mmCIF file of C-alpha atoms in Angstrom:
data_model
loop_
_atom_site.group_PDB
_atom_site.id
_atom_site.type_symbol
_atom_site.label_atom_id
_atom_site.label_comp_id
_atom_site.label_asym_id
_atom_site.label_seq_id
_atom_site.Cartn_x
_atom_site.Cartn_y
_atom_site.Cartn_z
ATOM 1 C CA MET L 592 33.849 14.731 -7.554
ATOM 2 C CA ALA L 593 30.611 12.975 -8.802
ATOM 3 C CA LEU L 594 32.503 9.698 -9.206
ATOM 4 C CA MET L 595 34.086 10.038 -5.767
ATOM 5 C CA LEU L 596 30.782 10.831 -4.113
ATOM 6 C CA LEU L 597 29.142 7.846 -5.669
ATOM 7 C CA TYR L 598 32.050 5.515 -4.722
ATOM 8 C CA LEU L 599 31.807 6.759 -0.884
ATOM 9 C CA LEU L 600 28.014 6.271 -1.062
ATOM 10 C CA GLY L 601 28.222 2.859 -2.454
ATOM 11 C CA LEU L 602 30.928 1.900 -0.092
ATOM 12 C CA GLY L 603 28.983 2.946 2.858
ATOM 13 C CA ALA L 604 25.744 1.310 1.627
ATOM 14 C CA TYR L 605 27.767 -1.894 0.945
ATOM 15 C CA THR L 606 29.257 -1.930 4.353
ATOM 16 C CA GLN L 607 25.911 -1.282 6.068
ATOM 17 C CA ILE L 608 24.258 -4.004 3.948
ATOM 18 C CA ALA L 609 27.125 -6.480 4.703
ATOM 19 C CA GLY L 610 26.919 -5.976 8.526
ATOM 20 C CA LEU L 611 23.137 -6.201 8.367
ATOM 21 C CA TRP L 612 23.293 -9.429 6.412
ATOM 22 C CA ASP L 613 25.709 -10.786 9.053
ATOM 23 C CA GLU L 614 23.378 -9.966 12.060
ATOM 24 C CA MET L 615 20.200 -10.986 10.222
ATOM 25 C CA PRO L 616 19.503 -14.094 12.251
ATOM 26 C CA ARG L 617 19.848 -12.150 15.480
ATOM 27 C CA PHE L 618 17.604 -9.377 14.176
ATOM 28 C CA SER L 619 14.952 -11.836 12.895
ATOM 29 C CA GLN L 620 14.852 -13.659 16.320
ATOM 30 C CA ARG L 621 14.436 -10.173 18.090
ATOM 31 C CA VAL L 622 11.984 -9.075 15.579
ATOM 32 C CA ASN L 623 9.998 -12.297 16.034
ATOM 33 C CA GLU L 624 10.018 -11.985 20.005
ATOM 34 C CA VAL L 625 8.611 -8.592 19.812
ATOM 35 C CA VAL L 626 5.892 -9.410 17.376
ATOM 36 C CA GLU L 627 4.854 -12.465 19.448
ATOM 37 C CA GLY L 628 4.764 -10.381 22.595
ATOM 38 C CA ALA L 629 2.701 -7.805 20.859
ATOM 39 C CA ARG L 630 0.272 -10.486 19.478
ATOM 40 C CA HIS L 631 0.073 -12.102 23.125
ATOM 41 C CA LYS L 632 -0.795 -8.656 24.662
ATOM 42 C CA ILE L 633 -3.404 -8.018 22.060
ATOM 43 C CA ASP L 634 -4.977 -11.445 22.572
ATOM 44 C CA GLU L 635 -5.025 -10.725 26.474
ATOM 45 C CA LEU L 636 -6.581 -7.267 25.621
ATOM 46 C CA GLU L 637 -9.359 -8.804 23.546
ATOM 47 C CA ASN L 638 -10.066 -11.462 26.152
ATOM 48 C CA SER L 639 -10.284 -8.927 28.916
ATOM 49 C CA THR L 640 -12.554 -6.701 26.888
ATOM 50 C CA TYR L 641 -14.777 -9.555 25.918
ATOM 51 C CA ARG L 642 -15.104 -10.481 29.609
ATOM 52 C CA LEU L 643 -16.101 -6.871 30.522
ATOM 53 C CA ILE L 644 -18.580 -6.580 27.719
ATOM 54 C CA VAL L 645 -20.333 -9.818 27.691
ATOM 55 C CA PRO L 646 -21.796 -10.933 30.975
ATOM 56 C CA ALA L 647 -21.274 -14.147 32.330
ATOM 57 C CA ARG L 648 -24.216 -16.535 31.539
ATOM 58 C CA PRO L 649 -25.458 -18.884 34.256
ATOM 59 C CA GLN L 650 -25.023 -22.567 33.744
ATOM 60 C CA VAL L 651 -28.004 -24.562 33.262
ATOM 61 C CA GLN L 652 -28.225 -27.923 34.535
ATOM 62 C CA PRO L 653 -29.328 -30.289 31.641
ATOM 63 C CA ALA L 654 -32.598 -32.109 32.256
ATOM 64 C CA PRO L 655 -32.642 -35.812 33.139
ATOM 65 C CA PRO L 656 -33.293 -37.944 30.032
ATOM 66 C CA ARG L 657 -36.880 -39.303 29.784
ATOM 67 C CA PRO L 658 -37.262 -43.103 29.687
ATOM 68 C CA GLN L 659 -37.831 -44.285 26.120
ATOM 69 C CA GLN L 660 -41.016 -46.205 25.502
ATOM 70 C CA PRO L 661 -40.984 -49.238 23.438
ATOM 71 C CA VAL L 662 -41.844 -48.798 19.790
ATOM 72 C CA SER L 663 -45.078 -50.889 20.068
ATOM 73 C CA ARG L 664 -46.591 -48.382 22.634
ATOM 74 C CA ARG L 665 -46.031 -45.317 20.222
ATOM 75 C CA LYS L 666 -48.925 -43.987 18.608
ATOM 76 C CA ARG L 667 -49.183 -44.718 14.852
ATOM 77 C CA ASN L 668 -49.736 -41.228 13.819
ATOM 78 C CA GLN L 669 -46.414 -40.116 15.644
ATOM 79 C CA GLU L 670 -44.002 -37.748 13.535
ATOM 80 C CA PRO L 671 -40.943 -39.580 12.165
ATOM 81 C CA VAL L 672 -37.512 -38.989 14.051
ATOM 82 C CA ALA L 673 -35.183 -36.941 12.086
ATOM 83 C CA GLN L 674 -31.992 -38.953 11.414
ATOM 84 C CA PRO L 675 -29.012 -38.452 8.971
ATOM 85 C CA GLN L 676 -29.700 -39.010 5.333
ATOM 86 C CA GLY L 677 -27.295 -41.158 3.196
ATOM 87 C CA LEU L 678 -27.644 -44.368 5.086
ATOM 88 C CA PRO L 679 -26.613 -47.553 3.211
ATOM 89 C CA PRO L 680 -29.485 -49.632 1.811
ATOM 90 C CA GLY L 681 -31.061 -52.061 4.118
ATOM 91 C CA LEU L 682 -29.886 -50.281 7.356
ATOM 92 C CA GLN L 683 -32.444 -48.417 9.645
ATOM 93 C CA PRO L 684 -31.522 -46.412 12.800
ATOM 94 C CA ILE L 685 -32.193 -47.947 16.126
ATOM 95 C CA GLY L 686 -35.638 -47.345 17.469
ATOM 96 C CA VAL L 687 -37.223 -46.172 14.238
ATOM 97 C CA PRO L 688 -39.877 -48.475 12.746
ATOM 98 C CA PRO L 689 -39.226 -49.721 9.244
ATOM 99 C CA GLY L 690 -40.950 -47.570 6.634
ATOM 100 C CA PHE L 691 -40.591 -44.223 8.187
ATOM 101 C CA PRO L 692 -38.753 -41.734 6.150
ATOM 102 C CA VAL L 693 -35.281 -40.711 7.411
ATOM 103 C CA THR L 694 -34.215 -36.956 7.184
ATOM 104 C CA ILE L 695 -31.046 -34.994 7.861
ATOM 105 C CA PRO L 696 -30.664 -31.464 9.019
ATOM 106 C CA GLU L 697 -29.013 -29.128 6.449
ATOM 107 C CA VAL L 698 -25.173 -28.597 7.097
ATOM 108 C CA ARG L 699 -24.243 -25.106 6.310
ATOM 109 C CA ILE L 700 -20.606 -24.007 5.615
ATOM 110 C CA HIS L 701 -19.156 -21.550 7.889
ATOM 111 C CA GLU L 702 -19.713 -18.068 6.391
ATOM 112 C CA GLU L 703 -16.455 -16.511 7.778
ATOM 113 C CA GLN L 704 -14.433 -19.012 5.911
ATOM 114 C CA LYS L 705 -16.110 -18.279 2.736
ATOM 115 C CA GLN L 706 -15.723 -14.682 3.247
ATOM 116 C CA LEU L 707 -11.980 -15.147 4.125
ATOM 117 C CA SER L 708 -11.335 -17.129 0.855
ATOM 118 C CA ASP L 709 -13.200 -14.492 -1.122
ATOM 119 C CA LEU L 710 -11.236 -11.756 0.287
ATOM 120 C CA LEU L 711 -7.739 -13.593 -0.109
ATOM 121 C CA TYR L 712 -8.977 -14.229 -3.797
ATOM 122 C CA GLU L 713 -9.619 -10.630 -4.416
ATOM 123 C CA ARG L 714 -6.493 -9.426 -2.950
ATOM 124 C CA ILE L 715 -4.326 -12.081 -5.016
ATOM 125 C CA GLY L 716 -6.467 -10.919 -8.176
ATOM 126 C CA SER L 717 -5.482 -7.302 -7.431
ATOM 127 C CA LEU L 718 -1.864 -8.021 -7.029
ATOM 128 C CA TYR L 719 -1.808 -10.130 -10.221
ATOM 129 C CA GLN L 720 -3.269 -7.239 -12.092
ATOM 130 C CA ILE L 721 -0.705 -4.769 -10.644
ATOM 131 C CA LEU L 722 2.210 -7.104 -11.702
ATOM 132 C CA LEU L 723 0.555 -7.601 -15.183
ATOM 133 C CA MET L 724 0.452 -3.757 -15.646
ATOM 134 C CA ALA L 725 4.048 -3.246 -14.326
ATOM 135 C CA SER L 726 5.365 -5.920 -16.691
ATOM 136 C CA PHE L 727 4.338 -3.693 -19.673
ATOM 137 C CA VAL L 728 6.283 -0.618 -18.277
ATOM 138 C CA PRO L 729 9.808 -1.709 -19.642
ATOM 139 C CA PHE L 730 8.410 -2.371 -23.171
ATOM 140 C CA LEU L 731 6.490 0.885 -23.169
ATOM 141 C CA VAL L 732 9.609 2.726 -22.148
ATOM 142 C CA TYR L 733 11.707 1.055 -24.848
ATOM 143 C CA PHE L 734 9.243 1.786 -27.729
ATOM 144 C CA MET L 735 8.666 5.394 -26.550
ATOM 145 C CA LEU L 736 12.521 5.925 -26.832
ATOM 146 C CA SER L 737 13.019 4.003 -29.988
ATOM 147 C CA TRP L 738 10.107 5.631 -31.835
ATOM 148 C CA ARG L 739 10.651 9.172 -30.194
ATOM 149 C CA ASP L 740 11.499 10.965 -33.436
ATOM 150 C CA HIS L 741 8.832 9.198 -35.480
ATOM 151 C CA ILE L 742 6.113 10.034 -32.920
ATOM 152 C CA HIS L 743 7.303 13.601 -32.798
ATOM 153 C CA ARG L 744 7.205 14.154 -36.541
ATOM 154 C CA SER L 745 3.906 12.358 -36.919
ATOM 155 C CA PHE L 746 2.205 14.262 -34.187
ATOM 156 C CA LEU L 747 3.305 17.692 -35.807
ATOM 157 C CA GLN L 748 1.607 16.615 -38.966
ATOM 158 C CA PHE L 749 -1.708 17.072 -37.372
ATOM 159 C CA PHE L 750 -1.230 20.866 -37.439
ATOM 160 C CA GLU L 751 -0.466 23.390 -40.006
ATOM 161 C CA GLY L 752 1.304 26.849 -40.261
ATOM 162 C CA GLU L 753 1.585 28.594 -37.027
ATOM 163 C CA ASP L 754 -0.225 25.938 -35.111
ATOM 164 C CA ARG L 755 2.736 23.348 -35.854
ATOM 165 C CA MET L 756 5.239 25.734 -34.426
ATOM 166 C CA ALA L 757 3.216 26.231 -31.363
ATOM 167 C CA ALA L 758 2.686 22.422 -31.016
ATOM 168 C CA ALA L 759 6.549 21.870 -31.454
ATOM 169 C CA ARG L 760 7.110 24.455 -28.621
ATOM 170 C CA SER L 761 4.575 22.710 -26.366
ATOM 171 C CA LEU L 762 6.342 19.402 -26.891
ATOM 172 C CA GLN L 763 9.626 21.053 -25.901
ATOM 173 C CA GLY L 764 8.201 22.642 -22.892
ATOM 174 C CA ILE L 765 6.688 19.340 -21.676
ATOM 175 C CA GLY L 766 9.971 17.638 -22.210
ATOM 176 C CA ASP L 767 11.774 20.284 -20.219
ATOM 177 C CA MET L 768 8.967 19.947 -17.412
ATOM 178 C CA VAL L 769 9.534 16.321 -17.182
ATOM 179 C CA ARG L 770 13.207 16.532 -16.773
ATOM 180 C CA GLY L 771 12.823 19.330 -14.204
ATOM 181 C CA PHE L 772 10.344 17.077 -12.350
ATOM 182 C CA VAL L 773 12.408 14.046 -12.081
ATOM 183 C CA VAL L 774 15.478 16.061 -10.908
ATOM 184 C CA GLY L 775 13.412 18.032 -8.490
ATOM 185 C CA ASN L 776 12.084 14.849 -6.923
ATOM 186 C CA PHE L 777 15.565 13.265 -6.880
ATOM 187 C CA VAL L 778 17.038 16.498 -5.160
ATOM 188 C CA LEU L 779 14.311 16.386 -2.538
ATOM 189 C CA GLY L 780 14.901 12.705 -2.014
ATOM 190 C CA ILE L 781 18.696 13.350 -1.329
ATOM 191 C CA LEU L 782 17.876 16.102 1.087
ATOM 192 C CA LEU L 783 15.473 13.893 2.897
ATOM 193 C CA ALA L 784 17.964 11.075 3.072
ATOM 194 C CA VAL L 785 20.627 13.181 4.449
ATOM 195 C CA LEU L 786 18.544 14.828 7.102
ATOM 196 C CA SER L 787 17.128 11.386 8.200
ATOM 197 C CA SER L 788 20.700 9.976 8.280
ATOM 198 C CA LEU L 789 21.753 12.759 10.571
ATOM 199 C CA ALA L 790 18.939 12.469 12.850
ATOM 200 C CA PHE L 791 19.442 8.651 13.133
ATOM 201 C CA TRP L 792 23.057 9.081 13.835
ATOM 202 C CA ALA L 793 22.294 11.498 16.653
ATOM 203 C CA ILE L 794 20.008 9.116 18.407
ATOM 204 C CA ARG L 795 22.771 6.184 17.921
ATOM 205 C CA LEU L 796 20.351 4.134 15.663
ATOM 206 C CA PRO L 797 22.080 1.080 14.169
ATOM 207 C CA TYR L 798 22.683 1.138 10.254
ATOM 208 C CA TYR L 799 21.520 4.857 9.989
ATOM 209 C CA LEU L 800 23.534 5.002 6.725
ATOM 210 C CA LEU L 801 21.020 2.418 5.385
ATOM 211 C CA ALA L 802 17.866 3.309 7.198
ATOM 212 C CA GLY L 803 18.213 6.935 6.415
ATOM 213 C CA PRO L 804 18.146 7.093 2.516
ATOM 214 C CA VAL L 805 15.449 4.299 2.268
ATOM 215 C CA SER L 806 13.227 6.312 4.755
ATOM 216 C CA GLY L 807 13.927 9.656 2.964
ATOM 217 C CA PHE L 808 13.044 8.442 -0.587
ATOM 218 C CA LEU L 809 9.917 6.337 0.809
ATOM 219 C CA SER L 810 8.683 9.534 2.371
ATOM 220 C CA LEU L 811 7.893 10.984 -1.214
ATOM 221 C CA VAL L 812 5.408 8.134 -1.961
ATOM 222 C CA PRO L 813 1.987 9.692 -2.208
ATOM 223 C CA TYR L 814 -0.608 8.835 0.674
ATOM 224 C CA VAL L 815 1.448 6.078 2.314
ATOM 225 C CA GLY L 816 4.682 7.899 2.340
ATOM 226 C CA LEU L 817 4.760 8.508 6.226
ATOM 227 C CA PRO L 818 3.984 4.907 7.411
ATOM 228 C CA LEU L 819 6.575 3.638 4.759
ATOM 229 C CA ALA L 820 9.109 6.061 5.916
ATOM 230 C CA LEU L 821 8.749 4.945 9.530
ATOM 231 C CA LEU L 822 9.135 1.353 8.563
ATOM 232 C CA PRO L 823 12.810 0.891 8.015
ATOM 233 C CA PRO L 824 14.073 2.936 11.114
ATOM 234 C CA ALA L 825 11.443 1.251 13.167
ATOM 235 C CA ILE L 826 12.648 -2.377 12.191
ATOM 236 C CA VAL L 827 16.273 -1.497 12.799
ATOM 237 C CA ALA L 828 15.283 0.005 16.386
ATOM 238 C CA ILE L 829 13.414 -3.107 17.201
ATOM 239 C CA ALA L 830 16.136 -5.507 16.133
ATOM 240 C CA GLY L 831 18.678 -3.393 17.974
ATOM 241 C CA GLY L 832 16.902 -3.249 21.199
ATOM 242 C CA SER L 833 16.549 0.522 21.107
ATOM 243 C CA PRO L 834 14.775 2.171 24.125
ATOM 244 C CA LEU L 835 11.182 3.639 23.962
ATOM 245 C CA ALA L 836 12.486 7.060 23.682
ATOM 246 C CA SER L 837 14.325 6.230 20.510
ATOM 247 C CA PHE L 838 11.101 5.100 18.846
ATOM 248 C CA LEU L 839 9.411 8.341 19.947
ATOM 249 C CA ILE L 840 12.057 10.478 18.499
ATOM 250 C CA ILE L 841 12.084 8.488 15.196
ATOM 251 C CA ILE L 842 8.233 9.070 14.917
ATOM 252 C CA PHE L 843 8.519 12.717 15.678
ATOM 253 C CA VAL L 844 11.440 13.353 13.140
ATOM 254 C CA ILE L 845 9.925 11.416 10.386
ATOM 255 C CA ALA L 846 6.604 12.992 10.762
ATOM 256 C CA MET L 847 8.120 16.607 10.863
ATOM 257 C CA LEU L 848 10.302 15.854 7.883
ATOM 258 C CA HIS L 849 7.357 14.430 5.926
ATOM 259 C CA LEU L 850 5.052 17.265 6.655
ATOM 260 C CA ILE L 851 7.845 20.068 5.783
ATOM 261 C CA ALA L 852 8.729 18.120 2.518
ATOM 262 C CA VAL L 853 5.082 17.755 1.433
ATOM 263 C CA ASN L 854 3.798 21.167 2.280
ATOM 264 C CA LEU L 855 6.919 23.356 1.965
ATOM 265 C CA LEU L 856 9.811 21.819 0.087
ATOM 266 C CA TYR L 857 7.855 19.986 -2.617
ATOM 267 C CA PRO L 858 6.223 23.087 -3.990
ATOM 268 C CA LYS L 859 9.325 25.191 -3.725
ATOM 269 C CA ILE L 860 11.837 22.580 -5.080
ATOM 270 C CA VAL L 861 9.752 20.666 -7.692
ATOM 271 C CA GLY L 862 7.509 23.472 -8.506
ATOM 272 C CA SER L 863 10.202 25.898 -9.190
ATOM 273 C CA ARG L 864 11.845 23.367 -11.704
ATOM 274 C CA VAL L 865 8.568 22.933 -13.549
ATOM 275 C CA HIS L 866 7.984 26.809 -13.363
ATOM 276 C CA LEU L 867 4.705 26.497 -11.225
ATOM 277 C CA ASN L 868 4.047 28.613 -8.356
ATOM 278 C CA PRO L 869 3.459 27.229 -4.912
ATOM 279 C CA LEU L 870 -0.139 27.918 -4.988
ATOM 280 C CA ALA L 871 -0.699 26.244 -8.226
ATOM 281 C CA VAL L 872 1.304 23.095 -6.871
ATOM 282 C CA THR L 873 -0.717 22.787 -3.722
ATOM 283 C CA PHE L 874 -4.048 23.219 -5.580
ATOM 284 C CA ALA L 875 -3.035 20.647 -8.220
ATOM 285 C CA LEU L 876 -2.113 18.124 -5.394
ATOM 286 C CA MET L 877 -5.471 18.698 -3.858
ATOM 287 C CA LEU L 878 -7.501 18.527 -7.154
ATOM 288 C CA TRP L 879 -5.743 15.570 -8.772
ATOM 289 C CA GLY L 880 -5.596 13.624 -5.475
ATOM 290 C CA PHE L 881 -9.320 14.106 -5.023
ATOM 291 C CA LEU L 882 -10.011 12.769 -8.506
ATOM 292 C CA TRP L 883 -7.428 9.828 -8.847
ATOM 293 C CA ASP L 884 -6.292 9.231 -5.233
ATOM 294 C CA ALA L 885 -2.657 8.066 -5.073
ATOM 295 C CA ALA L 886 -2.157 7.992 -8.902
ATOM 296 C CA GLY L 887 -3.504 11.668 -9.000
ATOM 297 C CA LEU L 888 -0.918 12.848 -6.425
ATOM 298 C CA LEU L 889 1.749 11.178 -8.338
ATOM 299 C CA LEU L 890 0.801 12.683 -11.590
ATOM 300 C CA ALA L 891 -0.526 15.961 -10.298
ATOM 301 C CA ILE L 892 2.740 18.120 -10.916
ATOM 302 C CA PRO L 893 3.521 16.573 -14.406
ATOM 303 C CA LEU L 894 -0.252 16.965 -15.610
ATOM 304 C CA THR L 895 -0.352 20.580 -14.379
ATOM 305 C CA ALA L 896 3.014 21.515 -15.713
ATOM 306 C CA GLY L 897 1.929 19.916 -19.049
ATOM 307 C CA ILE L 898 -1.131 22.000 -19.187
ATOM 308 C CA LYS L 899 0.998 25.019 -18.364
ATOM 309 C CA ALA L 900 3.361 24.263 -21.196
ATOM 310 C CA VAL L 901 0.392 23.978 -23.690
ATOM 311 C CA CYS L 902 -1.176 27.361 -22.444
ATOM 312 C CA ASP L 903 2.192 29.099 -22.712
ATOM 313 C CA ASN L 904 2.366 28.312 -26.436
ATOM 314 C CA VAL L 905 -1.136 28.883 -27.360
ATOM 315 C CA LYS L 906 -2.183 32.443 -27.987
ATOM 316 C CA GLY L 907 -5.646 32.291 -26.451
ATOM 317 C CA LEU L 908 -4.640 30.398 -23.445
ATOM 318 C CA ARG L 909 -1.466 32.337 -22.475
ATOM 319 C CA PRO L 910 -3.082 34.084 -19.474
ATOM 320 C CA PHE L 911 -3.939 30.754 -17.852
ATOM 321 C CA GLY L 912 -0.082 29.803 -18.341
ATOM 322 C CA LYS L 913 0.829 33.075 -16.638
ATOM 323 C CA PHE L 914 -1.560 32.360 -13.687
ATOM 324 C CA LEU L 915 -0.101 29.014 -13.205
ATOM 325 C CA GLY L 916 3.635 30.027 -13.604
ATOM 326 C CA ASP L 917 6.084 31.522 -11.162
#
């Protein structure tokens, strides 16, 4: 049954992706038209707002030029005329007597261009650091799996007697917790994918079997889960020319599913598998999210469940484990 389900899911995803690939030129043209129209409207709004805020300035007629006196009639103590520097040797500007120093006003680089270049450099540097750290993940996973038994035995050597048994049970509890956490997130993602696909099918959204699962799993991303979940169905709706009512329904459905999943389903499904009560899960999400932002939200449940696994196997900390448990 599991193989048949995977086959059907894979066949449906392949059919949807193949159809989307065939219609990609038309979809791209439609999306570009919508983006250009939105950009044009934004420019018009900015111009109209500028005209309302900034009053019209009266045009000042330039003063007529004064007749230039000959150089011989000028006073000797007259200040030198400011002219550009960097003239070739032997050349002198017209109307300036020989021997007068020639200066040039300072040319300043536009500050906005410098700020934009600095901003791009900072963003590119941050992206490079993220990619660099991500490149270590496969090697880290490989060595953690290949050296698992060695690390387990070596870690237990730090303890003696009953403490060694407590450390072994704590490691076993942490392993069970990690597996429960992964399975709980996968089950929650499947549930959100099914509900999103059914909602998209009800409003006749094109490629609902592709947009639904992608939107459901993206909704589990900390902090930016809601806008990321809105992105796939919004792109498909724009490309397919869906009416405005479809966009409003998509926003409402995704927002409700995200709020229910984060505040109700996540503590129930994931928290029950790691043996944490919903109150502890909610408090852990608030605490670790406040400390470490997005990374804290992602690691809140594993960290709290790991602390509980240690508390359950340490005699003096068992009341704390019972307080966090379900």
